[in-house]
């Protein structure tokens, strides 16, 4: 009954015309259960590829083809975590910064601080952790968790460390900041 053609309707909705005709197929419950097993295996062993996941599933009584495991891993957007080839080689145009602490002898607490950010895989998402450390004593001065990779939680951790301990000595020297 529409006065607009299918082409015009799709054009107005900014959709490809093929999506109008696409019939969605429901995923069978058995495949959903298998994807849950694969996800569980990936959480326990994030470095496993398709062959080892298949073997892990076989140990639990599920006989699955490796190609099916690969297809379901792609559908779940799961990838094995391991150091990739040429990981530590800098890209073209990458600037190499000098190591500013090369000649500094870290001899006592509150002399030099460092910070690092890492992620913690959770069941449904990643959580980011920032920590500020005293390099001499290896003490954690402040830390924060965040579910987004924005700068605010890093600044909050730094402000807490500065409030509790004051700035590190390397910034309080008589010559001024070395950096």
Short mmCIF file of N, CA and C in Angstrom, two decimals:
data_model
loop_
_atom_site.label_atom_id
_atom_site.label_comp_id
_atom_site.label_asym_id
_atom_site.label_seq_id
_atom_site.Cartn_x
_atom_site.Cartn_y
_atom_site.Cartn_z
N UNK A 1 0.81 -1.21 0.00
CA UNK A 1 0.00 0.00 0.00
C UNK A 1 0.85 1.27 0.00
N UNK A 2 2.16 1.13 0.22
CA UNK A 2 3.01 2.32 0.27
C UNK A 2 3.07 3.00 -1.08
N UNK A 3 3.04 4.30 -1.04
CA UNK A 3 3.16 5.06 -2.28
C UNK A 3 4.61 5.23 -2.68
N UNK A 4 5.51 5.01 -1.71
CA UNK A 4 6.94 5.09 -2.00
C UNK A 4 7.45 3.72 -2.41
N UNK A 5 8.32 3.70 -3.37
CA UNK A 5 8.91 2.43 -3.78
C UNK A 5 9.90 1.96 -2.72
N UNK A 6 10.27 0.68 -2.80
CA UNK A 6 11.24 0.11 -1.86
C UNK A 6 12.57 0.85 -1.99
N UNK A 7 12.96 1.18 -3.19
CA UNK A 7 14.22 1.90 -3.40
C UNK A 7 14.20 3.25 -2.70
N UNK A 8 13.09 3.97 -2.81
CA UNK A 8 12.99 5.29 -2.20
C UNK A 8 12.95 5.19 -0.67
N UNK A 9 12.24 4.19 -0.15
CA UNK A 9 12.18 4.00 1.30
C UNK A 9 13.57 3.73 1.86
N UNK A 10 14.32 2.86 1.19
CA UNK A 10 15.68 2.55 1.64
C UNK A 10 16.59 3.76 1.52
N UNK A 11 16.39 4.55 0.47
CA UNK A 11 17.19 5.75 0.29
C UNK A 11 16.93 6.75 1.41
N UNK A 12 15.67 6.91 1.81
CA UNK A 12 15.33 7.83 2.89
C UNK A 12 15.87 7.36 4.24
N UNK A 13 15.95 6.05 4.44
CA UNK A 13 16.47 5.49 5.69
C UNK A 13 17.98 5.28 5.66
N UNK A 14 18.61 5.60 4.53
CA UNK A 14 20.05 5.42 4.35
C UNK A 14 20.45 3.96 4.55
N UNK A 15 19.66 3.06 3.98
CA UNK A 15 19.94 1.63 4.03
C UNK A 15 20.21 1.11 2.63
N UNK A 16 21.03 0.08 2.56
CA UNK A 16 21.20 -0.61 1.28
C UNK A 16 19.91 -1.37 0.98
N UNK A 17 19.52 -1.44 -0.28
CA UNK A 17 18.26 -2.09 -0.64
C UNK A 17 18.27 -3.58 -0.30
N UNK A 18 19.47 -4.17 -0.29
CA UNK A 18 19.56 -5.60 0.01
C UNK A 18 19.14 -5.89 1.45
N UNK A 19 19.29 -4.92 2.36
CA UNK A 19 18.89 -5.16 3.75
C UNK A 19 17.37 -5.24 3.89
N UNK A 20 16.64 -4.64 2.96
CA UNK A 20 15.18 -4.72 2.99
C UNK A 20 14.72 -6.16 2.76
N UNK A 21 15.44 -6.86 1.91
CA UNK A 21 15.04 -8.22 1.55
C UNK A 21 15.70 -9.28 2.44
N UNK A 22 16.62 -8.87 3.26
CA UNK A 22 17.36 -9.84 4.08
C UNK A 22 16.44 -10.46 5.12
N UNK A 23 16.51 -11.77 5.22
CA UNK A 23 15.73 -12.51 6.21
C UNK A 23 16.69 -12.93 7.32
N UNK A 24 16.41 -12.47 8.54
CA UNK A 24 17.27 -12.82 9.67
C UNK A 24 16.99 -14.25 10.11
N UNK A 25 18.04 -14.99 10.31
CA UNK A 25 17.94 -16.38 10.74
C UNK A 25 18.29 -16.43 12.22
N UNK A 26 17.45 -17.08 13.00
CA UNK A 26 17.70 -17.20 14.42
C UNK A 26 18.82 -18.21 14.67
N UNK A 27 19.70 -17.88 15.58
CA UNK A 27 20.82 -18.76 15.91
C UNK A 27 20.30 -19.90 16.78
N UNK A 28 20.60 -21.14 16.40
CA UNK A 28 20.12 -22.27 17.20
C UNK A 28 20.70 -22.26 18.62
N UNK A 29 19.93 -22.78 19.56
CA UNK A 29 20.35 -22.82 20.96
C UNK A 29 21.63 -23.63 21.15
N UNK A 30 21.80 -24.69 20.36
CA UNK A 30 23.02 -25.50 20.48
C UNK A 30 24.26 -24.69 20.11
N UNK A 31 24.12 -23.80 19.11
CA UNK A 31 25.26 -22.98 18.71
C UNK A 31 25.56 -21.91 19.76
N UNK A 32 24.54 -21.38 20.39
CA UNK A 32 24.73 -20.40 21.46
C UNK A 32 25.45 -21.06 22.64
N UNK A 33 25.05 -22.28 22.97
CA UNK A 33 25.71 -23.01 24.06
C UNK A 33 27.18 -23.27 23.73
N UNK A 34 27.46 -23.63 22.48
CA UNK A 34 28.84 -23.86 22.06
C UNK A 34 29.66 -22.57 22.13
N UNK A 35 29.05 -21.45 21.74
CA UNK A 35 29.75 -20.17 21.82
C UNK A 35 30.05 -19.81 23.28
N UNK A 36 29.16 -20.17 24.20
CA UNK A 36 29.42 -19.92 25.61
C UNK A 36 30.61 -20.75 26.10
N UNK A 37 30.70 -22.01 25.63
CA UNK A 37 31.84 -22.86 25.99
C UNK A 37 33.15 -22.26 25.44
N UNK A 38 33.10 -21.79 24.20
CA UNK A 38 34.30 -21.20 23.59
C UNK A 38 34.70 -19.94 24.35
N UNK A 39 33.73 -19.14 24.73
CA UNK A 39 34.01 -17.93 25.50
C UNK A 39 34.62 -18.28 26.86
N UNK A 40 34.10 -19.31 27.50
CA UNK A 40 34.63 -19.75 28.79
C UNK A 40 36.08 -20.21 28.64
N UNK A 41 36.34 -20.97 27.59
CA UNK A 41 37.71 -21.44 27.33
C UNK A 41 38.64 -20.25 27.09
N UNK A 42 38.15 -19.26 26.34
CA UNK A 42 38.97 -18.10 26.05
C UNK A 42 39.27 -17.29 27.31
N UNK A 43 38.31 -17.21 28.23
CA UNK A 43 38.55 -16.50 29.49
C UNK A 43 39.59 -17.22 30.34
N UNK A 44 39.54 -18.55 30.34
CA UNK A 44 40.51 -19.32 31.13
C UNK A 44 41.89 -19.36 30.47
N UNK A 45 41.90 -19.47 29.15
CA UNK A 45 43.16 -19.62 28.39
C UNK A 45 43.14 -18.67 27.20
N UNK A 46 43.44 -17.38 27.40
CA UNK A 46 43.34 -16.42 26.30
C UNK A 46 44.35 -16.63 25.18
N UNK A 47 45.37 -17.46 25.40
CA UNK A 47 46.37 -17.67 24.35
C UNK A 47 46.02 -18.86 23.45
N UNK A 48 44.92 -19.56 23.72
CA UNK A 48 44.55 -20.72 22.91
C UNK A 48 44.02 -20.29 21.54
N UNK A 49 44.48 -21.01 20.51
CA UNK A 49 43.95 -20.83 19.17
C UNK A 49 42.83 -21.83 18.92
N UNK A 50 42.44 -21.99 17.66
CA UNK A 50 41.31 -22.85 17.34
C UNK A 50 41.59 -24.32 17.64
N UNK A 51 42.81 -24.77 17.38
CA UNK A 51 43.12 -26.19 17.62
C UNK A 51 43.06 -26.53 19.11
N UNK A 52 43.64 -25.67 19.93
CA UNK A 52 43.66 -25.97 21.36
C UNK A 52 42.27 -25.81 21.97
N UNK A 53 41.49 -24.88 21.46
CA UNK A 53 40.11 -24.75 21.95
C UNK A 53 39.32 -26.00 21.57
N UNK A 54 39.53 -26.50 20.34
CA UNK A 54 38.86 -27.73 19.93
C UNK A 54 39.24 -28.87 20.86
N UNK A 55 40.53 -28.99 21.18
CA UNK A 55 40.98 -30.05 22.09
C UNK A 55 40.38 -29.87 23.49
N UNK A 56 40.30 -28.62 23.95
CA UNK A 56 39.72 -28.32 25.26
C UNK A 56 38.25 -28.73 25.28
N UNK A 57 37.54 -28.46 24.18
CA UNK A 57 36.13 -28.85 24.09
C UNK A 57 35.99 -30.37 24.04
N UNK A 58 36.89 -31.04 23.33
CA UNK A 58 36.85 -32.50 23.27
C UNK A 58 37.05 -33.12 24.64
N UNK A 59 37.92 -32.52 25.46
CA UNK A 59 38.13 -33.01 26.83
C UNK A 59 36.86 -32.92 27.65
N UNK A 60 35.95 -32.06 27.26
CA UNK A 60 34.69 -31.90 27.97
C UNK A 60 33.53 -32.60 27.26
N UNK A 61 33.86 -33.44 26.29
CA UNK A 61 32.85 -34.27 25.63
C UNK A 61 32.14 -33.61 24.47
N UNK A 62 32.65 -32.51 23.96
CA UNK A 62 32.04 -31.82 22.82
C UNK A 62 32.91 -32.01 21.59
N UNK A 63 32.47 -32.81 20.65
CA UNK A 63 33.22 -33.03 19.42
C UNK A 63 32.83 -31.96 18.41
N UNK A 64 33.78 -31.08 18.12
CA UNK A 64 33.53 -29.93 17.25
C UNK A 64 34.64 -29.86 16.22
N UNK A 65 34.28 -29.49 15.00
CA UNK A 65 35.24 -29.29 13.94
C UNK A 65 36.02 -28.00 14.19
N UNK A 66 37.30 -27.99 13.85
CA UNK A 66 38.12 -26.80 14.05
C UNK A 66 37.62 -25.62 13.25
N UNK A 67 37.08 -25.88 12.06
CA UNK A 67 36.56 -24.80 11.23
C UNK A 67 35.34 -24.14 11.88
N UNK A 68 34.55 -24.94 12.57
CA UNK A 68 33.40 -24.39 13.28
C UNK A 68 33.84 -23.53 14.45
N UNK A 69 34.87 -23.98 15.16
CA UNK A 69 35.42 -23.18 16.25
C UNK A 69 35.94 -21.86 15.71
N UNK A 70 36.63 -21.89 14.57
CA UNK A 70 37.15 -20.66 13.97
C UNK A 70 36.02 -19.71 13.60
N UNK A 71 34.95 -20.24 12.98
CA UNK A 71 33.81 -19.41 12.59
C UNK A 71 33.15 -18.78 13.80
N UNK A 72 32.97 -19.56 14.86
CA UNK A 72 32.32 -19.03 16.06
C UNK A 72 33.23 -18.03 16.80
N UNK A 73 34.54 -18.26 16.77
CA UNK A 73 35.46 -17.29 17.37
C UNK A 73 35.37 -15.96 16.64
N UNK A 74 35.26 -16.00 15.33
CA UNK A 74 35.11 -14.76 14.57
C UNK A 74 33.80 -14.06 14.91
N UNK A 75 32.75 -14.86 15.04
CA UNK A 75 31.44 -14.28 15.38
C UNK A 75 31.48 -13.63 16.76
N UNK A 76 32.23 -14.22 17.68
CA UNK A 76 32.36 -13.68 19.03
C UNK A 76 33.44 -12.59 19.13
N UNK A 77 34.16 -12.37 18.04
CA UNK A 77 35.27 -11.40 18.01
C UNK A 77 36.34 -11.76 19.03
N UNK A 78 36.65 -13.06 19.11
CA UNK A 78 37.67 -13.55 20.02
C UNK A 78 38.94 -13.83 19.22
N UNK A 79 40.06 -13.37 19.75
CA UNK A 79 41.34 -13.61 19.11
C UNK A 79 42.34 -14.02 20.17
N UNK A 80 43.17 -14.99 19.86
CA UNK A 80 44.18 -15.45 20.82
C UNK A 80 45.15 -14.32 21.12
N UNK A 81 45.54 -14.21 22.40
CA UNK A 81 46.48 -13.16 22.81
C UNK A 81 47.87 -13.75 22.93
N UNK A 82 48.74 -13.29 22.08
CA UNK A 82 50.14 -13.70 22.11
C UNK A 82 50.93 -12.63 21.38
N UNK A 83 52.23 -12.53 21.61
CA UNK A 83 53.03 -11.51 20.92
C UNK A 83 53.02 -11.75 19.41
N UNK A 84 52.57 -10.78 18.67
CA UNK A 84 52.51 -10.89 17.22
C UNK A 84 53.90 -10.67 16.61
N UNK A 85 54.06 -11.01 15.35
CA UNK A 85 55.32 -10.83 14.66
C UNK A 85 55.65 -9.35 14.56
N UNK A 86 56.93 -9.06 14.65
CA UNK A 86 57.45 -7.70 14.49
C UNK A 86 56.80 -6.72 15.47
N UNK A 87 56.49 -7.21 16.65
CA UNK A 87 55.78 -6.39 17.64
C UNK A 87 56.60 -5.22 18.14
N UNK A 88 57.89 -5.43 18.35
CA UNK A 88 58.69 -4.40 18.99
C UNK A 88 59.40 -3.49 17.99
N UNK A 89 59.16 -3.67 16.71
CA UNK A 89 59.81 -2.80 15.72
C UNK A 89 58.99 -1.53 15.56
N UNK A 90 59.66 -0.37 15.60
CA UNK A 90 58.91 0.88 15.46
C UNK A 90 58.42 1.06 14.02
N UNK A 91 57.29 1.72 13.90
CA UNK A 91 56.74 2.00 12.57
C UNK A 91 57.47 3.15 11.91
N UNK A 92 57.18 3.38 10.64
CA UNK A 92 57.81 4.47 9.91
C UNK A 92 57.37 5.79 10.53
N UNK A 93 58.32 6.69 10.70
CA UNK A 93 58.02 7.99 11.25
C UNK A 93 57.86 8.01 12.76
N UNK A 94 58.04 6.86 13.41
CA UNK A 94 57.91 6.80 14.86
C UNK A 94 59.10 7.48 15.51
N UNK A 95 58.83 8.45 16.38
CA UNK A 95 59.90 9.16 17.06
C UNK A 95 60.37 8.36 18.26
N UNK A 96 61.66 8.22 18.41
CA UNK A 96 62.25 7.53 19.55
C UNK A 96 62.65 8.59 20.57
N UNK A 97 62.06 8.52 21.75
CA UNK A 97 62.33 9.49 22.80
C UNK A 97 63.51 9.04 23.65
N UNK A 98 64.32 9.99 24.13
CA UNK A 98 65.46 9.60 24.97
C UNK A 98 64.98 9.14 26.35
N UNK A 99 65.74 8.25 26.95
CA UNK A 99 65.45 7.78 28.30
C UNK A 99 66.02 8.81 29.27
N UNK A 100 65.16 9.58 29.90
CA UNK A 100 65.58 10.72 30.70
C UNK A 100 66.19 10.33 32.04
N UNK A 101 65.99 9.11 32.49
CA UNK A 101 66.53 8.69 33.78
C UNK A 101 67.82 7.89 33.64
N UNK A 102 68.44 7.91 32.46
CA UNK A 102 69.63 7.10 32.21
C UNK A 102 70.76 7.38 33.21
N UNK A 103 71.04 8.64 33.47
CA UNK A 103 72.16 8.98 34.35
C UNK A 103 71.72 9.32 35.78
N UNK A 104 70.44 9.12 36.08
CA UNK A 104 69.93 9.41 37.42
C UNK A 104 70.07 8.16 38.28
N UNK A 105 70.71 8.31 39.42
CA UNK A 105 70.82 7.19 40.37
C UNK A 105 69.69 7.35 41.37
N UNK A 106 68.77 6.41 41.36
CA UNK A 106 67.61 6.46 42.25
C UNK A 106 68.05 5.85 43.57
N UNK A 107 68.27 6.71 44.57
CA UNK A 107 68.91 6.27 45.79
C UNK A 107 68.03 6.27 47.04
N UNK A 108 66.84 6.85 46.96
CA UNK A 108 65.98 6.90 48.13
C UNK A 108 64.51 7.08 47.72
N UNK A 109 63.58 6.82 48.64
CA UNK A 109 62.16 6.97 48.33
C UNK A 109 61.80 8.41 47.96
N UNK A 110 60.74 8.56 47.22
CA UNK A 110 60.23 9.86 46.74
C UNK A 110 61.24 10.61 45.88
N UNK A 111 62.14 9.88 45.28
CA UNK A 111 63.09 10.49 44.37
C UNK A 111 62.50 10.53 42.96
N UNK A 112 62.02 9.39 42.48
CA UNK A 112 61.45 9.30 41.14
C UNK A 112 60.18 8.47 41.19
N UNK A 113 59.15 8.96 40.52
CA UNK A 113 57.89 8.23 40.40
C UNK A 113 57.71 7.77 38.95
N UNK A 114 56.90 6.74 38.79
CA UNK A 114 56.54 6.26 37.46
C UNK A 114 55.07 5.90 37.45
N UNK A 115 54.50 5.80 36.28
CA UNK A 115 53.09 5.41 36.16
C UNK A 115 52.94 4.41 35.03
N UNK A 116 51.90 3.61 35.13
CA UNK A 116 51.62 2.63 34.08
C UNK A 116 50.12 2.40 34.03
N UNK A 117 49.64 2.09 32.85
CA UNK A 117 48.23 1.76 32.63
C UNK A 117 48.18 0.36 32.05
N UNK A 118 47.28 -0.45 32.56
CA UNK A 118 47.07 -1.79 32.02
C UNK A 118 45.59 -2.07 32.00
N UNK A 119 45.21 -3.15 31.36
CA UNK A 119 43.79 -3.52 31.35
C UNK A 119 43.62 -4.86 32.03
N UNK A 120 42.43 -5.04 32.59
CA UNK A 120 42.08 -6.29 33.26
C UNK A 120 40.85 -6.84 32.56
N UNK A 121 40.94 -8.01 31.92
CA UNK A 121 39.76 -8.56 31.26
C UNK A 121 38.74 -9.05 32.29
N UNK A 122 37.51 -8.63 32.14
CA UNK A 122 36.42 -9.08 33.00
C UNK A 122 35.49 -9.95 32.15
N UNK A 123 34.41 -10.42 32.72
CA UNK A 123 33.51 -11.33 32.02
C UNK A 123 32.90 -10.67 30.79
N UNK A 124 32.51 -9.41 30.86
CA UNK A 124 31.81 -8.78 29.74
C UNK A 124 32.58 -7.62 29.11
N UNK A 125 33.60 -7.12 29.77
CA UNK A 125 34.31 -5.95 29.25
C UNK A 125 35.71 -5.89 29.84
N UNK A 126 36.40 -4.80 29.54
CA UNK A 126 37.73 -4.56 30.08
C UNK A 126 37.64 -3.46 31.13
N UNK A 127 38.50 -3.54 32.13
CA UNK A 127 38.63 -2.48 33.13
C UNK A 127 40.08 -2.01 33.06
N UNK A 128 40.27 -0.70 33.07
CA UNK A 128 41.61 -0.13 32.97
C UNK A 128 42.11 0.26 34.35
N UNK A 129 43.37 -0.04 34.62
CA UNK A 129 43.99 0.24 35.90
C UNK A 129 45.20 1.14 35.68
N UNK A 130 45.25 2.25 36.40
CA UNK A 130 46.43 3.12 36.39
C UNK A 130 47.03 3.08 37.79
N UNK A 131 48.35 3.01 37.84
CA UNK A 131 49.05 2.99 39.12
C UNK A 131 50.22 3.96 39.06
N UNK A 132 50.44 4.66 40.16
CA UNK A 132 51.60 5.55 40.29
C UNK A 132 52.51 4.93 41.33
N UNK A 133 53.77 4.71 40.95
CA UNK A 133 54.72 3.96 41.78
C UNK A 133 55.92 4.82 42.15
N UNK A 134 56.46 4.55 43.31
CA UNK A 134 57.75 5.09 43.70
C UNK A 134 58.79 4.08 43.21
N UNK A 135 59.68 4.51 42.32
CA UNK A 135 60.60 3.55 41.69
C UNK A 135 61.62 2.97 42.66
N UNK A 136 61.98 3.69 43.72
CA UNK A 136 62.96 3.16 44.65
C UNK A 136 62.35 2.06 45.52
N UNK A 137 61.24 2.37 46.18
CA UNK A 137 60.64 1.41 47.11
C UNK A 137 59.64 0.47 46.43
N UNK A 138 59.28 0.77 45.19
CA UNK A 138 58.27 0.01 44.42
C UNK A 138 56.92 0.03 45.12
N UNK A 139 56.68 1.07 45.85
CA UNK A 139 55.41 1.23 46.56
C UNK A 139 54.38 1.87 45.63
N UNK A 140 53.15 1.37 45.69
CA UNK A 140 52.06 1.97 44.93
C UNK A 140 51.58 3.18 45.70
N UNK A 141 51.73 4.35 45.12
CA UNK A 141 51.35 5.60 45.79
C UNK A 141 49.87 5.90 45.61
N UNK A 142 49.33 5.57 44.44
CA UNK A 142 47.91 5.79 44.16
C UNK A 142 47.52 4.92 42.97
N UNK A 143 46.25 4.57 42.91
CA UNK A 143 45.75 3.79 41.78
C UNK A 143 44.27 4.11 41.56
N UNK A 144 43.80 3.87 40.34
CA UNK A 144 42.40 4.07 40.00
C UNK A 144 41.99 3.03 38.96
N UNK A 145 40.72 2.66 38.99
CA UNK A 145 40.11 1.80 37.98
C UNK A 145 39.12 2.60 37.17
N UNK A 146 38.97 2.24 35.90
CA UNK A 146 37.98 2.89 35.05
C UNK A 146 37.52 1.90 33.99
N UNK A 147 36.26 2.06 33.56
CA UNK A 147 35.79 1.19 32.48
C UNK A 147 35.94 1.86 31.12
N UNK A 148 36.46 3.09 31.09
CA UNK A 148 36.75 3.78 29.83
C UNK A 148 38.20 4.25 29.85
N UNK A 149 38.76 4.36 28.68
CA UNK A 149 40.16 4.76 28.56
C UNK A 149 40.24 6.27 28.35
N UNK A 150 39.78 7.03 29.34
CA UNK A 150 39.89 8.48 29.26
C UNK A 150 40.94 8.96 30.26
N UNK A 151 41.29 10.22 30.17
CA UNK A 151 42.41 10.74 30.95
C UNK A 151 42.01 11.07 32.39
N UNK A 152 40.74 11.23 32.67
CA UNK A 152 40.31 11.73 33.98
C UNK A 152 40.73 10.83 35.14
N UNK A 153 40.64 9.52 34.99
CA UNK A 153 41.02 8.65 36.10
C UNK A 153 42.52 8.65 36.34
N UNK A 154 43.30 8.91 35.30
CA UNK A 154 44.76 9.03 35.47
C UNK A 154 45.10 10.31 36.25
N UNK A 155 44.42 11.39 35.91
CA UNK A 155 44.65 12.66 36.60
C UNK A 155 44.24 12.56 38.06
N UNK A 156 43.12 11.87 38.33
CA UNK A 156 42.67 11.69 39.71
C UNK A 156 43.72 10.93 40.53
N UNK A 157 44.31 9.90 39.94
CA UNK A 157 45.33 9.13 40.65
C UNK A 157 46.56 9.99 40.92
N UNK A 158 46.97 10.78 39.94
CA UNK A 158 48.13 11.66 40.13
C UNK A 158 47.85 12.70 41.21
N UNK A 159 46.66 13.29 41.18
CA UNK A 159 46.32 14.29 42.20
C UNK A 159 46.31 13.68 43.60
N UNK A 160 45.82 12.45 43.71
CA UNK A 160 45.83 11.79 45.02
C UNK A 160 47.26 11.55 45.50
N UNK A 161 48.14 11.10 44.61
CA UNK A 161 49.53 10.85 44.99
C UNK A 161 50.22 12.16 45.38
N UNK A 162 49.97 13.22 44.65
CA UNK A 162 50.58 14.51 44.98
C UNK A 162 50.05 15.05 46.31
N UNK A 163 48.75 14.85 46.56
CA UNK A 163 48.15 15.31 47.81
C UNK A 163 48.72 14.56 49.02
N UNK A 164 48.89 13.25 48.87
CA UNK A 164 49.39 12.43 49.98
C UNK A 164 50.88 12.60 50.23
N UNK A 165 51.69 12.62 49.16
CA UNK A 165 53.14 12.54 49.30
C UNK A 165 53.89 13.77 48.80
N UNK A 166 53.22 14.70 48.14
CA UNK A 166 53.92 15.84 47.54
C UNK A 166 54.63 15.39 46.28
N UNK A 167 55.14 16.34 45.49
CA UNK A 167 55.80 15.95 44.24
C UNK A 167 57.10 15.20 44.50
N UNK A 168 57.53 14.36 43.56
CA UNK A 168 58.79 13.63 43.75
C UNK A 168 59.96 14.62 43.79
N UNK A 169 61.04 14.19 44.42
CA UNK A 169 62.19 15.06 44.65
C UNK A 169 62.82 15.56 43.36
N UNK A 170 62.77 14.78 42.31
CA UNK A 170 63.42 15.16 41.06
C UNK A 170 62.83 16.46 40.51
N UNK A 171 61.59 16.79 40.87
CA UNK A 171 60.97 18.05 40.44
C UNK A 171 61.20 19.15 41.45
N UNK A 172 61.71 18.84 42.64
CA UNK A 172 61.94 19.83 43.68
C UNK A 172 63.43 20.21 43.80
N UNK A 173 64.26 19.81 42.86
CA UNK A 173 65.70 20.06 42.98
C UNK A 173 66.00 21.56 42.83
N UNK A 174 67.17 21.98 43.27
CA UNK A 174 67.56 23.39 43.22
C UNK A 174 67.72 23.88 41.80
N UNK A 175 68.12 23.01 40.90
CA UNK A 175 68.32 23.42 39.51
C UNK A 175 67.00 23.52 38.76
N UNK A 176 65.89 23.19 39.38
CA UNK A 176 64.61 23.15 38.69
C UNK A 176 64.42 21.76 38.10
N UNK A 177 63.38 21.59 37.36
CA UNK A 177 63.08 20.29 36.78
C UNK A 177 64.15 19.91 35.75
N UNK A 178 64.56 18.66 35.80
CA UNK A 178 65.55 18.19 34.83
C UNK A 178 64.90 17.90 33.48
N UNK A 179 63.57 17.96 33.44
CA UNK A 179 62.89 17.57 32.23
C UNK A 179 62.29 18.79 31.59
#
